[in-house]
Short mmCIF file of C-alpha atoms in Angstrom, two decimals:
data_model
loop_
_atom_site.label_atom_id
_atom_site.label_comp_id
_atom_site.label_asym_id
_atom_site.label_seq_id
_atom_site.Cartn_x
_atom_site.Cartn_y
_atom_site.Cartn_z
CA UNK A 162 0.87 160.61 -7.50
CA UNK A 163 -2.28 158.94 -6.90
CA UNK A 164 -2.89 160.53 -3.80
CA UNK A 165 -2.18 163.70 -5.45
CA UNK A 166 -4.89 162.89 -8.22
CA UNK A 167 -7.17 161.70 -5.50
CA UNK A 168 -7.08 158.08 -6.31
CA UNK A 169 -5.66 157.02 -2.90
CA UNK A 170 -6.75 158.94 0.07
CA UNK A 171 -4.29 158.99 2.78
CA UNK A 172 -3.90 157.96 6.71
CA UNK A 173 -2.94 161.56 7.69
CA UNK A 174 -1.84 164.57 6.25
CA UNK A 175 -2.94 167.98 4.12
CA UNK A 176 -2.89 169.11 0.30
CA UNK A 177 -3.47 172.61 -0.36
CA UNK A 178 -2.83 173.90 -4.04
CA UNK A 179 -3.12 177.31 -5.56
CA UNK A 180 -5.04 178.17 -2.29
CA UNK A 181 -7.30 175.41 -2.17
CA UNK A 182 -7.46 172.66 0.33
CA UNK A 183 -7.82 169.58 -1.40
CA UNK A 184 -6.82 166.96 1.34
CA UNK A 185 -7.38 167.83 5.37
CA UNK A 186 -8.43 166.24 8.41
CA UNK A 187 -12.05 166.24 7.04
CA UNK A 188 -11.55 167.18 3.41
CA UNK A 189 -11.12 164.95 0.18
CA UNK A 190 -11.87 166.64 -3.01
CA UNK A 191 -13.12 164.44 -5.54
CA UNK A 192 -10.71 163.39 -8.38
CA UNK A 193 -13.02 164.86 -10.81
CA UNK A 194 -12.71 168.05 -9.21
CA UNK A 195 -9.78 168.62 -9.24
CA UNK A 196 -7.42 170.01 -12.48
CA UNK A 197 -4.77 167.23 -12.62
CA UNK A 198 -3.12 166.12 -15.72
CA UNK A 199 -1.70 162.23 -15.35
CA UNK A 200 0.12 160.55 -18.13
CA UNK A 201 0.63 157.20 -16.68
CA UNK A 202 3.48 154.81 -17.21
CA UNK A 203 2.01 152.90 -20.03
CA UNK A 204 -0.19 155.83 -20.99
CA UNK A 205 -3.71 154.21 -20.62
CA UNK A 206 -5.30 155.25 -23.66
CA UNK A 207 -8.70 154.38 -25.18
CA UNK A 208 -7.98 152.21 -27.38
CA UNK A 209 -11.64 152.05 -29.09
CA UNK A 210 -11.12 156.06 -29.68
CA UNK A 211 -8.97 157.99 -32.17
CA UNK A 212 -5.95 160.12 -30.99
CA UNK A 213 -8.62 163.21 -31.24
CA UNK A 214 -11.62 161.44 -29.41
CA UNK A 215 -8.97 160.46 -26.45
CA UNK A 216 -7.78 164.19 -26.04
CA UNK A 217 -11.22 165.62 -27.01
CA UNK A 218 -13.52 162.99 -24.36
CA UNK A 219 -11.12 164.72 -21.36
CA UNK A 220 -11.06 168.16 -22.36
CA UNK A 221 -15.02 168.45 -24.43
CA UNK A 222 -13.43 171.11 -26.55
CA UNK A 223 -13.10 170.72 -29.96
CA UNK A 224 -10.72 174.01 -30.39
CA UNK A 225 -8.59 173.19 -27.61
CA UNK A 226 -7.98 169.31 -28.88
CA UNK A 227 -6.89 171.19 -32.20
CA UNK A 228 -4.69 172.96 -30.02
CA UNK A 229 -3.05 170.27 -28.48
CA UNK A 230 -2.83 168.19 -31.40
CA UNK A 231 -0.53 171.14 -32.99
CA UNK A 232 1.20 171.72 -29.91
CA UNK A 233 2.34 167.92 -29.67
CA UNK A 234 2.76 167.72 -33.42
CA UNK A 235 0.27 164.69 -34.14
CA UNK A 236 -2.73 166.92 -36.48
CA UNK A 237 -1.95 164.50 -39.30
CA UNK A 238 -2.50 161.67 -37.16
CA UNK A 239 -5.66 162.52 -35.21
CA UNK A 240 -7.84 160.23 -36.56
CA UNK A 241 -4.95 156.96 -35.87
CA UNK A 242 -6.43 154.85 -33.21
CA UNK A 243 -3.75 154.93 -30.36
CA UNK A 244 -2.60 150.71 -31.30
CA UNK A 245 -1.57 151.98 -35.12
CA UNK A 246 1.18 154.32 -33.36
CA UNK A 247 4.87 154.56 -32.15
CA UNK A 248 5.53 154.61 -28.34
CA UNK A 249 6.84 157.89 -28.82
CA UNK A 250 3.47 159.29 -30.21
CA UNK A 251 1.69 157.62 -27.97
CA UNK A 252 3.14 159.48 -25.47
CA UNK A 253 2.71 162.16 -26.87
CA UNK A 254 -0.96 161.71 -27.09
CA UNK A 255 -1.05 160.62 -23.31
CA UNK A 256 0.51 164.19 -22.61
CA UNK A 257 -1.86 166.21 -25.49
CA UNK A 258 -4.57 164.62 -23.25
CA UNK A 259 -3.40 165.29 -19.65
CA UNK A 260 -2.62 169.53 -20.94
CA UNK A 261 -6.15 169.71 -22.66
CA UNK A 262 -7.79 170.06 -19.25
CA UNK A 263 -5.29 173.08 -18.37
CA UNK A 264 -3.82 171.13 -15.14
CA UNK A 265 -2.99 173.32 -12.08
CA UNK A 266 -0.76 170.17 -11.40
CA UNK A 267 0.46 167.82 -14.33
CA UNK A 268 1.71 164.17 -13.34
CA UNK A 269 4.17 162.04 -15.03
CA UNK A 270 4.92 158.05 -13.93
CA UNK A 271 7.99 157.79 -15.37
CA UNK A 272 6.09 158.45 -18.77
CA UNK A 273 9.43 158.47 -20.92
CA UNK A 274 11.23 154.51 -19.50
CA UNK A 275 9.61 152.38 -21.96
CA UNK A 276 11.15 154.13 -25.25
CA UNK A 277 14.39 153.59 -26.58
CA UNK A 278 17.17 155.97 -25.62
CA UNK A 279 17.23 158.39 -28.66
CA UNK A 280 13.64 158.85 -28.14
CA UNK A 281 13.79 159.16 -25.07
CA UNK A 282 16.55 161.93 -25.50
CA UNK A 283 13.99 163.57 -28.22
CA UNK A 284 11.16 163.41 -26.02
CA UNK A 285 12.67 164.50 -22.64
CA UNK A 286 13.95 168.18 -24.66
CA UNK A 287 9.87 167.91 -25.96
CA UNK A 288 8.26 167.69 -22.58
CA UNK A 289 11.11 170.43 -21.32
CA UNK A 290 9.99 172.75 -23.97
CA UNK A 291 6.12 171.92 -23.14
CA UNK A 292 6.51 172.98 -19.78
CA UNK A 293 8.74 176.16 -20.23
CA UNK A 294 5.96 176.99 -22.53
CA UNK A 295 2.88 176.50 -20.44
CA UNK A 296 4.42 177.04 -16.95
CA UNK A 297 2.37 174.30 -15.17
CA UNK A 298 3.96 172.90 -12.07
CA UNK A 299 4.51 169.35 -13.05
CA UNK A 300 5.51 166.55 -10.82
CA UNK A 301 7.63 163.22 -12.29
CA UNK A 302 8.48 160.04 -11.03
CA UNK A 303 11.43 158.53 -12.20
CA UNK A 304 14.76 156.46 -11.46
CA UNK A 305 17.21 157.99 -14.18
CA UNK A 306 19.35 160.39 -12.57
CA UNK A 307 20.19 162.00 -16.04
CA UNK A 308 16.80 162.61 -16.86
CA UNK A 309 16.15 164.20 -13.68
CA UNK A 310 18.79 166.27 -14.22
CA UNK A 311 17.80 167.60 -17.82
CA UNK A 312 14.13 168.09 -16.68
CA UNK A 313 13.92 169.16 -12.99
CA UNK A 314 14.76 171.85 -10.71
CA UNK A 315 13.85 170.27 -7.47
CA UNK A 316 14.60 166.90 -6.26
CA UNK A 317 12.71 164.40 -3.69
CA UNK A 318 13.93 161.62 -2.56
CA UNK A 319 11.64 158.64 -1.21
CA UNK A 320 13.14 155.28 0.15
CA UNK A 321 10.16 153.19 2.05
CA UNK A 322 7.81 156.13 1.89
CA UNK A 323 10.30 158.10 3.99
CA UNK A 324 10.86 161.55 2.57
CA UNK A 325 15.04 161.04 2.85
CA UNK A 326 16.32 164.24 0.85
CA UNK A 327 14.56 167.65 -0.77
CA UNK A 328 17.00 169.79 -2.64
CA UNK A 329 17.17 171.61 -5.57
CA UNK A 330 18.69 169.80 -8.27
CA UNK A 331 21.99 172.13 -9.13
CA UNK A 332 22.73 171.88 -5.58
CA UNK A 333 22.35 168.63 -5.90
CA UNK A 334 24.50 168.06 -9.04
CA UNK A 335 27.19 170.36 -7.87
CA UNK A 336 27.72 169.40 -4.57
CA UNK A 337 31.67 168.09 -3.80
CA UNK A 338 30.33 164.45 -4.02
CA UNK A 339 29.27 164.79 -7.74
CA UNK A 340 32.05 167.06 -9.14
CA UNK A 341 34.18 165.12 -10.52
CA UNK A 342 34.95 165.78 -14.07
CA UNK A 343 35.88 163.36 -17.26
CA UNK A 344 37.07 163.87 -20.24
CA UNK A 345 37.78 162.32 -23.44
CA UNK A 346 39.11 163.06 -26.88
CA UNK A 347 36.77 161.85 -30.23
CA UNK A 348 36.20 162.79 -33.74
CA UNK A 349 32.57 163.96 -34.90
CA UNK A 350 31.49 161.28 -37.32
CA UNK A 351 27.92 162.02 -37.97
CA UNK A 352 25.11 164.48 -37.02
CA UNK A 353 21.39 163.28 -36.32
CA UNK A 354 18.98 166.29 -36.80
CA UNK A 355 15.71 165.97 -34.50
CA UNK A 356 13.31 168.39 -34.11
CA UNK A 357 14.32 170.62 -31.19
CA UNK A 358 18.36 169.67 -31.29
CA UNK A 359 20.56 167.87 -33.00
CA UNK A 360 22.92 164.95 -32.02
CA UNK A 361 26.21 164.59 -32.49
CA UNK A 362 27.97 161.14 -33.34
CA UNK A 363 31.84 161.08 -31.79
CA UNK A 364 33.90 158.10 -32.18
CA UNK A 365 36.19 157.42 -28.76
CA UNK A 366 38.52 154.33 -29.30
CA UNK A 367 35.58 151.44 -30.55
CA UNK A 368 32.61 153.21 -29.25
CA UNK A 369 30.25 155.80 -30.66
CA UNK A 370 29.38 158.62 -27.89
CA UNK A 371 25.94 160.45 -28.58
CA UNK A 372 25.83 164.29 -27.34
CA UNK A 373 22.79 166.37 -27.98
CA UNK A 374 23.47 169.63 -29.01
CA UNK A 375 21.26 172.73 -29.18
CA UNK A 376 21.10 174.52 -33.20
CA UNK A 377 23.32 177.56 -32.32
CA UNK A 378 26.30 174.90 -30.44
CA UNK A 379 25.79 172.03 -33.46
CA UNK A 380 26.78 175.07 -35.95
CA UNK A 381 29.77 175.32 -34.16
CA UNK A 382 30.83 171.96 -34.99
CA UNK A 383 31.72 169.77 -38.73
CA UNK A 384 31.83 166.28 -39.00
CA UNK A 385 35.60 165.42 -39.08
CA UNK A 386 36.38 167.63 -36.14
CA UNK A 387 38.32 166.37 -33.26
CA UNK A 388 36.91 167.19 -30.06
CA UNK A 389 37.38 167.29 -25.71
CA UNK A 390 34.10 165.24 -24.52
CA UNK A 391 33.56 166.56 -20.88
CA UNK A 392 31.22 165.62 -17.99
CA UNK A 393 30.39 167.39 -15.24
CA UNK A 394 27.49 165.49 -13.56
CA UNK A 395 25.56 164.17 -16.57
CA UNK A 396 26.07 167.87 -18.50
CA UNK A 397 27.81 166.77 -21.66
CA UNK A 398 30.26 169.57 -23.22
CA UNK A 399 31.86 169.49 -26.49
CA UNK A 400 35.46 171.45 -27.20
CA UNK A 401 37.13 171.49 -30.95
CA UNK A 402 41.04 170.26 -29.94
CA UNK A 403 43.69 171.80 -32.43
CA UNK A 404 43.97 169.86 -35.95
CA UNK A 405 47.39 167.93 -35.87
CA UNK A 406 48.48 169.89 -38.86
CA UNK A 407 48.33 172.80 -37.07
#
């Protein structure tokens, strides 16, 4: 990623985006030049500026920032400075920031590992949404298969610094090695409403299973119901089972 950003130059090698060399045998655009987006791991914010001086000092456009404020949901918290907030908004600000200079590449260092897991299920649906919205080809690090499988269509695979596999992730997911399926009957005890989904709460034996459902599949459901919990890969499914009365 840094070499990407032009932080790192490396031994050998060439970077063209969009049509434009940016790394080559004599060539190394300067960072500033080029439109990257990078939301670091611990999202490096200015912590002597407000949420809307960090997005506003990287884009210089006080329309856009509004923009991106809305589009990351933080307007009523523009002028919090970045230490009064939740990881989760802070990320969120980290990302507001990186999209306000319209990115022709947007990079993420495993942006989402320091939040707690329903967060981290909240945010992953956010960023998914972000980028279906603004189609910019993004580029994440991280170690969590699941994620990768909820957020990315290609895979690469480094060990050492060794590119070691390149496949789309479906292929990936579906291949013989990671088909095997489980399942496992529960009863819906409780539904958590977020923003973008909702998740359902199903009791199996002593343990409380968390699925996140989309509006339309969630309206499908009622607390009380017995269901089939499938996995294919880390692709949750939910099926009502017949009522014993029945």
């Amino acid at each position: 990623l840094r070499m990407l950003a032009g932080l790192e130059q490396p031994d050998s090698g060439d970077l063209s985006v969009n049509g434009t060399q940016w790394i080559g045998r004599h060539k190394h655009l300067k960072p500033q030049l080029r439109r990257v987006g990078y939301v670091f791991q611990d999202y490096a914010l200015f912590p002597n500026m407000s949420v809307r001086e960090n997005i506003l000092y990287a884009c210089g456009d006080e329309e856009k920032t509004a923009q991106m404020l809305e589009l990351v949901e933080l307007t009523e918290l523009a002028s919090h400075a970045p230490a009064t907030l939740s990881g989760g908004q802070q990320q969120r600000v980290a990302l507001a920031r990186a999209l306000s200079r319209e990115p022709e590449i947007l990079l993420l260092d495993e942006p989402l590992s320091a939040l707690d897991p329903a967060l981290r299920a909240k945010l992953q649906l956010e960023l998914l949404a972000i980028h279906k919205e603004l189609g910019i080809t993004t580029i994440m690090v991280s170690h969590d298969m699941a994620e990768i499988f909820k957020l990315a269509d290609r895979m690469v695979e480094l060990h050492n610094g060794t590119l070691t596999r390149d496949i789309m992730v479906d292929d990936y997911f579906t291949s013989q090695h990671h088909s095997q399926k489980f399942a496992f009957t529960g009863e819906i005890v409780r539904f958590i409403k977020a923003d973008l989904f909702t998740v359902a709460c199903i009791a199996i034996g002593n343990r409380i299973v968390e699925v996140a459902l989309s509006a339309d599949e969630a309206d499908a459901f009622t607390v009380g119901d017995t269901v089939l919990v499938g996995t294919k890969a880390f692709h949750p499914t939910l099926k009502r089972l017949p009522s014993e009365d029945a």
